[in-house]
Amino acid sequence: MDHAEELLELLCEDARHSTADLARLTGLSADEVEAKIAELEADGVIQGYTAIVDWDAVGDERVQAHVECNVTLDRETSYRDVAKRLAGFPEVQGLRLVSGDYDFALEVEGDSMREVSRFISDKVAPLPEITQTVTHYIMETYKQGGYRFDDGGDDDRLSVTP
Amino acid sequence: MTLTPSDRVAETPPSGIRRFFELAEEMDDVISLGVGEPDFSAPWAAREAAITSLERGQTSYTANRGKRELREAIAEDARRWNLEYDPDEEVLVTAGASEAIDVAFRALVNPGDTVAVAQPCYVSYRPGVRFAGGEVLDVPTRVEDEFKLTPEVLYEAGADEADLLVYCYPNNPTGATMDRLELAAVAEFCREHDVAVLSDEIYADLTYEGDHVSIAEFDGMRERTVVFNGFSKAYAMTGLRLGYAMAPSEVVAAMNRVHQYTMLSAPTTAQYAAIEALRNCREEVAEMRAQYDRRRNFVLSRFEEMGIDCFEATGAFYVFPACPGEDAEAFAEDLLEAEGVAMVPGTAFGAGAEGHLRASYATGLDELKEAMNRLERFVA
């Protein structure tokens, strides 16, 4: 595994690793780590840093939905064109073109079900290329970004073993 | 008569780890670097195979030597280390590598036989030899030799007179490994002095620099070597208790005689998990090894920053720093009481370990970071 890949793995595990810790973990110098990360950011490999939050745990009432969208394209319009319009909405947190029964998978977030529903019916569905939307509200999140929300992480190993 | 322990048991001191364990258990907020088992869980496919076997009601004994399917998978896996064993005659599946080692002592050691024990070592070897009626010959390895076995070290200890030599590389507690050239010298010593070898290779898959080498691959060594391995460390299956031994057929037959009168057969559920582990879980092993390797880099780097001499471990999941204080036991206890960090004093692992501490990095990175910060504060 090259150093770039190793750094990316470590940052995916925990984007808050300090430069010093990344250097210790990889055997690179702190300067090398900083340079490599700067390069990855400049190249657009690293697109951003974010936290994985269990909003239920802080009593936040935000609503998330997974929306399936079907589109019909014409000669002048590509998937990329439709994606550009959809991605422009701040309510859209995630957007992927997928294979299968529908074309786009949207992750939509709002403060209430009413707000999310309005967004779908007023902003998404009326787009000329959109032929159908199916909205699935997220009832509970058990795992996100590789983190299990229900995992207490209790270590029941004996404190000292051979 | 009243129930009293046998002389052999009475004369065997409790594990040096035990006392430290009791201290650590009494305290809250302890970050333990004293744990000799993975902090990962067994690969899901292996766990699923165990669950499926239970659902199917596969809860009977297996053949004494272990399920043939598993023995075949073990023999196939051993080819990675240039070892060729017949799954029918030369493989014995046991309840953990620990059982395999105990069975080997009891099958191969006559009362009064001398067993050279390379140290520092896993805590069970010396008592195991005594329980089998053998005499332990301490073979301390030295930090200046990077805790490797050398013909010089063996001669100095008088191991040329020994009947058996037992060692473990990659090593618990030092993290030392032996390369092909170094093992070739030990092999030559053993052939020259007609010493048989018990080679504990439970950490073989946790070798970070170079490839693991087994002494059994050298000319004239296969017939005088028992190789031990298991699923506890590389596959994070400690609680499933599954290990194995590979040796010439007459040795496995002798070991199986002891095994069948004590264990009958290794746990069936674990055997199903192990078959799946060997066939389909190599990627998970590689991922765990990569994570251990990063943590190894991390702790070695932190010890260096603190100015604590630390032997550069190349295997297992332990580092073996020199104790910053004069007395490792006192230091470990003070560190535990003051900062709640548990590191095991090296003396628990026999001769050659004086003045050292064992720190396991089989623990989460956040905890490792915090433990190192606390240690730094303690030694400042």
XYZ file of C-alpha atoms in Angstrom:
542
model
C 0.000 0.000 0.000
C 1.478 3.374 -0.913
C 1.576 6.227 1.558
C -1.242 8.179 -0.098
C -3.586 5.216 0.187
C -2.555 4.598 3.777
C -3.149 8.234 4.712
C -6.542 8.153 3.017
C -7.509 5.040 4.955
C -6.447 6.611 8.224
C -8.334 9.837 7.478
C -11.437 7.853 6.563
C -11.171 6.075 9.909
C -10.679 9.323 11.792
C -10.277 12.665 10.027
C -9.177 14.199 13.318
C -5.878 12.329 13.487
C -3.259 14.994 14.080
C -0.400 15.390 11.643
C 1.946 14.139 14.343
C -0.137 11.002 14.883
C -0.409 10.346 11.155
C 3.367 10.611 10.970
C 3.762 8.169 13.868
C 1.306 5.724 12.344
C 2.824 5.695 8.876
C 6.482 6.226 9.628
C 6.520 9.406 7.494
C 7.784 12.730 8.773
C 5.239 15.376 9.760
C 6.301 17.499 6.776
C 5.788 14.589 4.399
C 2.320 13.950 5.820
C 1.303 17.589 5.408
C 2.641 17.737 1.873
C 0.924 14.524 0.839
C -2.429 15.594 2.295
C -2.159 19.002 0.647
C -1.503 17.245 -2.643
C -4.515 14.952 -2.179
C -6.702 17.957 -1.382
C -5.415 19.945 -4.349
C -6.013 17.010 -6.678
C -9.582 16.725 -5.456
C -9.009 13.243 -4.052
C -9.942 14.493 -0.600
C -13.187 16.385 -1.117
C -13.820 17.392 2.470
C -13.872 16.366 6.103
C -17.023 15.668 8.030
C -18.277 14.119 11.261
C -20.554 11.119 11.567
C -23.236 12.133 14.058
C -26.023 10.188 15.683
C -28.492 13.090 15.738
C -31.018 11.039 17.689
C -28.528 10.961 20.546
C -28.688 14.762 20.887
C -32.478 14.836 20.519
C -32.350 16.550 17.151
C -35.553 16.127 15.194
C -34.110 16.308 11.708
C -35.683 14.126 9.056
C -33.761 12.193 6.455
C -35.134 10.474 3.407
C -33.837 8.248 0.686
C -35.464 9.265 -2.597
C -35.520 7.149 -5.730
C -35.783 9.225 -8.907
C -36.489 8.052 -12.432
C -35.601 10.321 -15.318
C -36.187 10.419 -19.038
C -33.477 12.033 -21.084
C -33.642 13.779 -24.456
C -30.882 14.475 -26.979
C -29.910 17.718 -25.308
C -29.982 16.530 -21.710
C -27.574 14.122 -20.009
C -27.604 12.478 -16.584
C -24.894 14.942 -15.641
C -27.159 17.877 -16.507
C -29.954 16.527 -14.315
C -27.500 15.736 -11.541
C -26.166 19.275 -11.676
C -29.634 20.689 -11.057
C -30.445 18.223 -8.270
C -27.094 18.680 -6.552
C -27.661 22.425 -6.429
C -30.426 22.075 -3.832
C -29.049 22.409 -0.295
C -31.578 19.827 0.931
C -29.808 17.183 -1.173
C -27.045 15.758 0.981
C -26.134 12.916 -1.320
C -26.718 12.143 -4.960
C -25.719 9.070 -6.916
C -26.528 7.656 -10.318
C -27.316 3.982 -9.749
C -28.089 0.899 -11.779
C -31.361 -0.961 -11.363
C -34.999 0.062 -11.092
C -34.366 3.775 -10.772
C -31.718 6.240 -11.919
C -30.789 8.608 -9.098
C -30.540 7.876 -5.390
C -30.947 11.073 -3.378
C -30.295 11.590 0.300
C -32.492 14.439 1.418
C -32.500 16.131 4.799
C -34.954 18.580 6.365
C -36.327 19.776 9.678
C -39.646 17.982 9.309
C -41.446 15.424 7.154
C -43.572 18.253 5.816
C -40.488 20.167 4.732
C -38.957 17.123 3.016
C -42.268 16.257 1.309
C -42.639 19.826 0.067
C -39.127 19.817 -1.261
C -39.757 16.622 -3.241
C -43.141 17.725 -4.576
C -42.255 21.382 -5.251
C -38.643 21.196 -6.370
C -37.712 17.691 -7.488
C -40.840 16.203 -9.056
C -41.556 19.225 -11.322
C -38.186 19.009 -13.066
C -39.047 18.123 -16.681
C -36.738 15.080 -16.838
C -38.050 13.518 -13.625
C -40.742 10.943 -14.367
C -41.196 9.398 -10.933
C -40.050 9.771 -7.322
C -40.355 7.287 -4.477
C -39.533 8.613 -1.025
C -38.378 6.427 1.844
C -38.126 8.198 5.197
C -35.294 7.020 7.382
C -36.811 5.530 10.525
C -33.599 4.672 12.358
C -29.901 4.631 11.518
C -27.943 1.640 12.752
C -24.751 2.095 10.782
C -23.314 4.987 8.807
C -19.926 5.557 7.270
C -18.728 2.284 8.785
C -19.731 3.286 12.326
C -22.315 1.238 14.165
C -24.581 3.493 16.205
C -25.812 0.736 18.483
C -22.362 -0.560 19.296
C -21.432 0.310 22.858
C -17.881 -0.810 22.157
C -17.624 -2.552 25.516
C -14.319 -4.314 25.861
C -14.993 -7.405 27.920
C -11.513 -8.805 27.559
C -9.614 -9.475 30.752
C -7.459 -6.481 31.576
C -4.270 -8.551 31.646
C -3.808 -11.820 29.776
C -0.862 -13.994 28.691
C -6.654 -38.713 52.300
C -7.588 -35.078 52.119
C -7.549 -33.292 48.817
C -4.140 -31.716 48.448
C -2.398 -30.457 45.342
C 0.278 -32.710 43.899
C 3.870 -31.741 44.547
C 4.290 -30.697 40.917
C 1.361 -28.319 41.139
C 2.254 -27.054 44.594
C 5.794 -26.293 43.500
C 4.651 -24.314 40.467
C 4.302 -20.630 41.266
C 1.211 -18.792 40.085
C 1.565 -16.843 36.857
C 3.421 -13.564 37.259
C 0.643 -12.010 35.255
C -1.999 -13.154 37.712
C -0.940 -10.814 40.507
C -0.815 -7.864 38.170
C -4.186 -8.816 36.720
C -5.743 -8.743 40.180
C -4.338 -5.277 40.803
C -5.638 -3.967 37.487
C -9.078 -5.514 38.016
C -9.542 -3.612 41.268
C -9.156 -0.232 39.575
C -11.485 1.916 37.497
C -10.531 3.805 34.348
C -7.674 1.490 33.501
C -6.293 1.547 29.979
C -4.840 -1.876 29.642
C -1.852 -2.539 27.474
C -1.624 -5.879 29.232
C -4.054 -7.693 27.000
C -2.603 -10.542 24.966
C -5.543 -10.956 22.654
C -6.854 -9.084 19.608
C -9.303 -6.246 20.131
C -10.972 -7.249 16.858
C -13.726 -9.813 16.592
C -13.366 -12.915 14.463
C -14.175 -12.305 10.782
C -17.906 -12.333 10.254
C -17.792 -15.202 7.763
C -16.119 -17.400 10.397
C -18.678 -16.425 13.024
C -21.474 -17.059 10.535
C -20.083 -20.532 9.822
C -20.122 -21.247 13.553
C -23.708 -20.035 13.870
C -24.808 -22.082 10.853
C -23.188 -25.204 12.262
C -25.165 -24.723 15.474
C -28.390 -24.138 13.560
C -27.790 -27.392 11.721
C -27.301 -29.163 15.004
C -23.682 -30.030 14.345
C -22.922 -30.352 18.020
C -21.365 -33.809 18.231
C -17.769 -34.811 18.832
C -15.565 -34.804 15.775
C -12.725 -37.223 15.051
C -10.101 -37.007 17.798
C -7.634 -35.441 15.418
C -10.215 -32.902 14.256
C -12.502 -32.720 11.247
C -10.747 -33.958 8.149
C -11.925 -30.936 6.195
C -10.208 -28.693 8.702
C -7.009 -30.759 8.725
C -6.923 -30.526 4.941
C -7.383 -26.755 5.104
C -4.609 -26.518 7.710
C -2.213 -28.593 5.607
C -3.032 -26.454 2.582
C -2.470 -23.256 4.559
C 0.894 -24.504 5.854
C 2.216 -24.524 2.291
C 2.439 -20.738 2.591
C 5.396 -21.418 4.881
C 6.930 -24.152 2.764
C 5.615 -26.837 5.105
C 4.151 -30.058 3.735
C 2.114 -32.201 6.127
C -0.278 -35.081 5.550
C -3.711 -34.062 6.880
C -4.526 -37.656 7.801
C -1.430 -38.497 9.807
C 0.472 -35.339 10.618
C -2.037 -32.755 11.814
C -3.756 -32.639 15.206
C -6.507 -30.114 15.949
C -6.620 -29.025 19.590
C -8.478 -26.691 21.943
C -6.144 -23.772 21.350
C -2.431 -23.870 20.639
C -1.982 -23.981 24.414
C -3.520 -27.431 24.545
C -1.341 -28.552 21.643
C 1.764 -27.427 23.534
C 0.674 -29.108 26.754
C -0.146 -32.316 24.903
C 3.259 -32.219 23.205
C 5.036 -31.881 26.546
C 3.118 -34.788 27.982
C 3.563 -36.917 24.878
C 7.276 -36.254 24.391
C 8.845 -35.522 27.777
C 10.022 -38.319 30.045
C 10.561 -37.637 33.745
C 13.950 -36.028 34.097
C 14.210 -34.955 30.452
C 15.607 -31.491 29.966
C 13.559 -28.974 28.046
C 15.351 -25.801 27.047
C 12.908 -22.900 27.192
C 13.867 -19.798 25.209
C 12.924 -16.758 27.242
C 11.313 -14.260 27.647
C 8.376 -16.454 26.727
C 4.701 -17.177 27.017
C 3.937 -17.947 30.654
C 2.770 -21.544 30.152
C 5.913 -23.213 28.798
C 7.812 -23.607 32.048
C 4.861 -24.909 34.117
C 3.901 -27.160 31.195
C 7.330 -28.801 31.244
C 7.136 -29.277 35.012
C 3.633 -30.764 34.881
C 4.992 -33.268 32.362
C 7.804 -34.198 34.759
C 10.579 -32.533 32.788
C 13.350 -30.263 33.956
C 13.347 -26.700 32.655
C 16.575 -25.275 31.308
C 16.295 -21.493 31.111
C 17.682 -20.038 27.893
C 17.609 -16.278 28.298
C 17.814 -14.321 25.060
C 19.385 -10.871 25.134
C 18.228 -7.472 24.042
C 21.599 -6.939 22.327
C 20.764 -9.988 20.142
C 17.327 -8.469 19.524
C 15.907 -11.279 21.683
C 16.764 -13.829 19.005
C 17.946 -17.353 19.652
C 21.545 -17.865 18.581
C 23.869 -20.872 18.847
C 25.944 -18.805 21.303
C 22.977 -18.159 23.554
C 22.044 -21.847 23.369
C 25.597 -22.989 24.202
C 25.891 -20.542 27.067
C 22.716 -21.913 28.625
C 23.859 -25.517 28.115
C 21.087 -26.322 25.658
C 23.420 -28.659 23.747
C 22.620 -31.170 26.494
C 18.858 -30.613 26.269
C 16.393 -33.119 24.833
C 13.929 -30.525 23.604
C 13.925 -26.848 22.812
C 10.723 -24.790 22.982
C 10.434 -21.261 21.650
C 7.989 -18.828 20.111
C 8.695 -16.533 17.136
C 7.215 -14.028 16.473
C 7.652 -13.751 20.182
C 5.368 -13.019 23.068
C 6.364 -10.826 24.957
C 9.150 -9.138 22.974
C 7.704 -8.988 19.450
C 11.007 -10.355 18.108
C 11.095 -12.407 14.920
C 13.746 -14.666 13.399
C 14.695 -14.627 9.727
C 15.755 -17.561 7.567
C 19.474 -17.172 8.166
C 19.095 -16.886 11.926
C 16.824 -19.925 12.091
C 19.218 -21.895 9.904
C 21.885 -21.434 12.585
C 19.501 -22.687 15.284
C 18.560 -25.622 13.056
C 22.213 -26.532 12.656
C 22.687 -26.401 16.427
C 19.686 -28.685 16.939
C 20.831 -31.220 14.362
C 24.369 -31.229 15.707
C 23.274 -31.825 19.292
C 20.236 -33.955 18.551
C 17.778 -31.526 20.110
C 14.111 -31.739 19.126
C 12.137 -28.534 18.686
C 8.713 -27.343 19.719
C 8.118 -24.278 17.578
C 5.233 -22.092 18.659
C 4.226 -20.105 15.578
C 0.891 -18.774 16.788
C 1.876 -15.240 15.726
C 3.198 -16.283 12.288
C 0.628 -14.209 10.438
C 1.526 -11.154 12.488
C 4.973 -10.674 10.973
C 5.516 -7.099 9.828
C 8.953 -7.113 8.290
C 9.977 -9.954 5.987
C 8.195 -13.279 5.807
C 7.585 -15.723 8.588
C 9.890 -18.731 8.438
C 9.379 -22.052 10.209
C 12.376 -24.052 11.390
C 10.617 -27.184 10.144
C 11.414 -26.232 6.549
C 15.168 -26.802 6.995
C 16.858 -30.050 6.025
C 16.730 -32.592 8.796
C 14.373 -30.485 10.923
C 10.957 -31.688 9.860
C 11.443 -35.022 11.632
C 12.542 -33.372 14.871
C 10.049 -30.483 15.011
C 6.490 -29.953 16.186
C 4.942 -26.786 14.767
C 2.130 -25.134 16.717
C -0.323 -22.636 15.383
C -3.924 -21.642 15.924
C -6.722 -19.228 15.244
C -6.603 -17.054 18.349
C -4.235 -14.343 17.256
C -4.393 -13.907 13.469
C -8.112 -14.627 13.221
C -9.088 -13.011 16.536
C -10.733 -16.242 17.676
C -9.309 -16.502 21.210
C -12.590 -17.495 22.815
C -13.271 -20.242 20.299
C -10.225 -22.100 21.599
C -8.842 -23.692 18.488
C -5.271 -24.538 17.639
C -3.278 -27.261 15.983
C 0.019 -29.069 15.844
C 1.862 -30.416 12.822
C 4.551 -33.059 13.184
C 5.677 -36.425 11.811
C 2.977 -39.095 12.063
C 4.437 -41.012 15.018
C 4.641 -37.794 17.040
C 1.091 -36.768 16.152
C -0.065 -40.297 17.035
C 1.563 -39.982 20.465
C 0.096 -36.515 21.010
C -3.293 -37.730 19.876
C -3.171 -40.461 22.513
C -2.883 -37.826 25.235
C -5.393 -35.544 23.512
C -8.040 -38.259 23.135
C -7.921 -39.104 26.831
C -8.261 -35.493 27.911
C -10.089 -33.411 25.311
C -11.544 -36.139 23.055
C -11.820 -33.571 20.293
C -11.581 -29.825 19.894
C -14.830 -27.813 20.002
C -16.903 -28.708 16.950
C -18.428 -25.265 16.453
C -14.988 -23.698 16.475
C -13.783 -26.182 13.894
C -16.483 -25.066 11.472
C -15.499 -21.442 12.078
C -11.862 -22.337 11.471
C -12.546 -24.035 8.135
C -14.268 -20.872 6.936
C -11.493 -18.692 8.384
C -8.792 -20.560 6.490
C -10.702 -20.647 3.228
C -12.240 -17.204 3.050
C -10.886 -14.793 5.645
C -7.372 -13.968 4.467
C -8.386 -10.403 3.600
C -9.608 -9.739 7.119
C -6.339 -11.089 8.506
C -4.412 -8.758 6.181
C -6.527 -5.801 7.298
C -6.001 -6.583 11.000
C -2.262 -6.983 10.398
C -2.161 -3.594 8.631
C -3.865 -1.964 11.580
C -1.521 -3.618 14.096
C 1.410 -2.471 12.001
C 0.275 1.160 12.148
C -0.223 0.932 15.899
C 3.230 -0.642 16.222
C 4.703 2.336 14.362
C 2.752 4.640 16.629
C 3.847 3.180 19.965
C 7.472 2.739 18.877
C 7.510 6.368 17.787
C 5.959 7.541 21.074
C 8.509 5.601 23.145
C 11.267 7.191 21.111
C 9.813 10.651 21.708
C 9.673 9.942 25.438
C 13.305 8.869 25.408
C 12.406 5.332 26.484
C 14.580 2.650 24.877
C 12.352 0.227 23.084
C 13.353 -2.862 21.193
C 11.991 -2.553 17.654
C 9.428 -5.345 17.597
C 8.803 -6.870 14.159
C 6.047 -9.333 14.999
C 3.122 -10.289 17.277
C 1.299 -7.326 18.886
C 3.660 -6.459 21.693
C 6.484 -4.040 22.255
C 9.041 -4.604 24.965
C 10.450 -1.274 26.159
C 13.224 -0.960 28.691
C 11.738 0.074 32.010
C 12.483 3.739 32.754
C 12.680 2.884 36.467
C 15.049 0.489 38.200
C 12.504 -2.113 39.177
C 10.024 -3.059 36.441
C 7.495 -4.545 38.850
C 7.491 -1.451 41.043
C 7.331 0.794 37.977
C 4.378 -1.101 36.512
C 2.506 -0.939 39.808
C 3.216 2.774 40.273
C 2.164 3.516 36.696
C -1.032 1.575 37.222
C -1.847 3.368 40.460
C -0.875 6.857 39.318
C -2.156 6.896 35.757
C -4.315 3.803 35.359
C -2.161 2.344 32.606
C -1.492 -1.384 32.804
C 1.757 -2.657 31.315
C 3.020 -6.048 32.408
C 6.440 -6.261 34.067
C 8.775 -8.320 31.913
C 9.740 -10.569 34.795
C 6.422 -12.368 34.386
C 7.876 -13.878 31.213
C 10.988 -15.481 32.658
C 14.728 -15.025 32.273
C 16.123 -12.274 30.040
C 13.108 -10.061 30.649
C 14.450 -8.162 33.636
C 14.212 -4.405 33.356
C 11.567 -4.517 30.649
C 7.837 -4.038 30.335
C 5.415 -5.633 27.909
C 2.939 -3.319 26.222
C 0.317 -4.791 23.931
C -1.009 -2.665 21.092
C -4.013 -4.916 20.575
C -6.177 -2.070 21.717
C -7.993 0.794 19.976
C -5.941 3.692 18.667
C -7.730 6.269 20.812
C -6.890 4.283 23.929
C -3.329 3.772 22.783
C -2.939 7.511 22.278
C -4.331 8.240 25.717
C -2.182 5.532 27.336
C 0.946 6.972 25.751
C -0.002 10.484 26.888
C -0.478 9.223 30.434
C 2.822 7.349 30.335
C 4.572 10.472 29.069
C 3.107 12.470 31.959
C 4.199 9.759 34.403
C 7.817 9.605 33.266
C 8.198 13.376 32.813
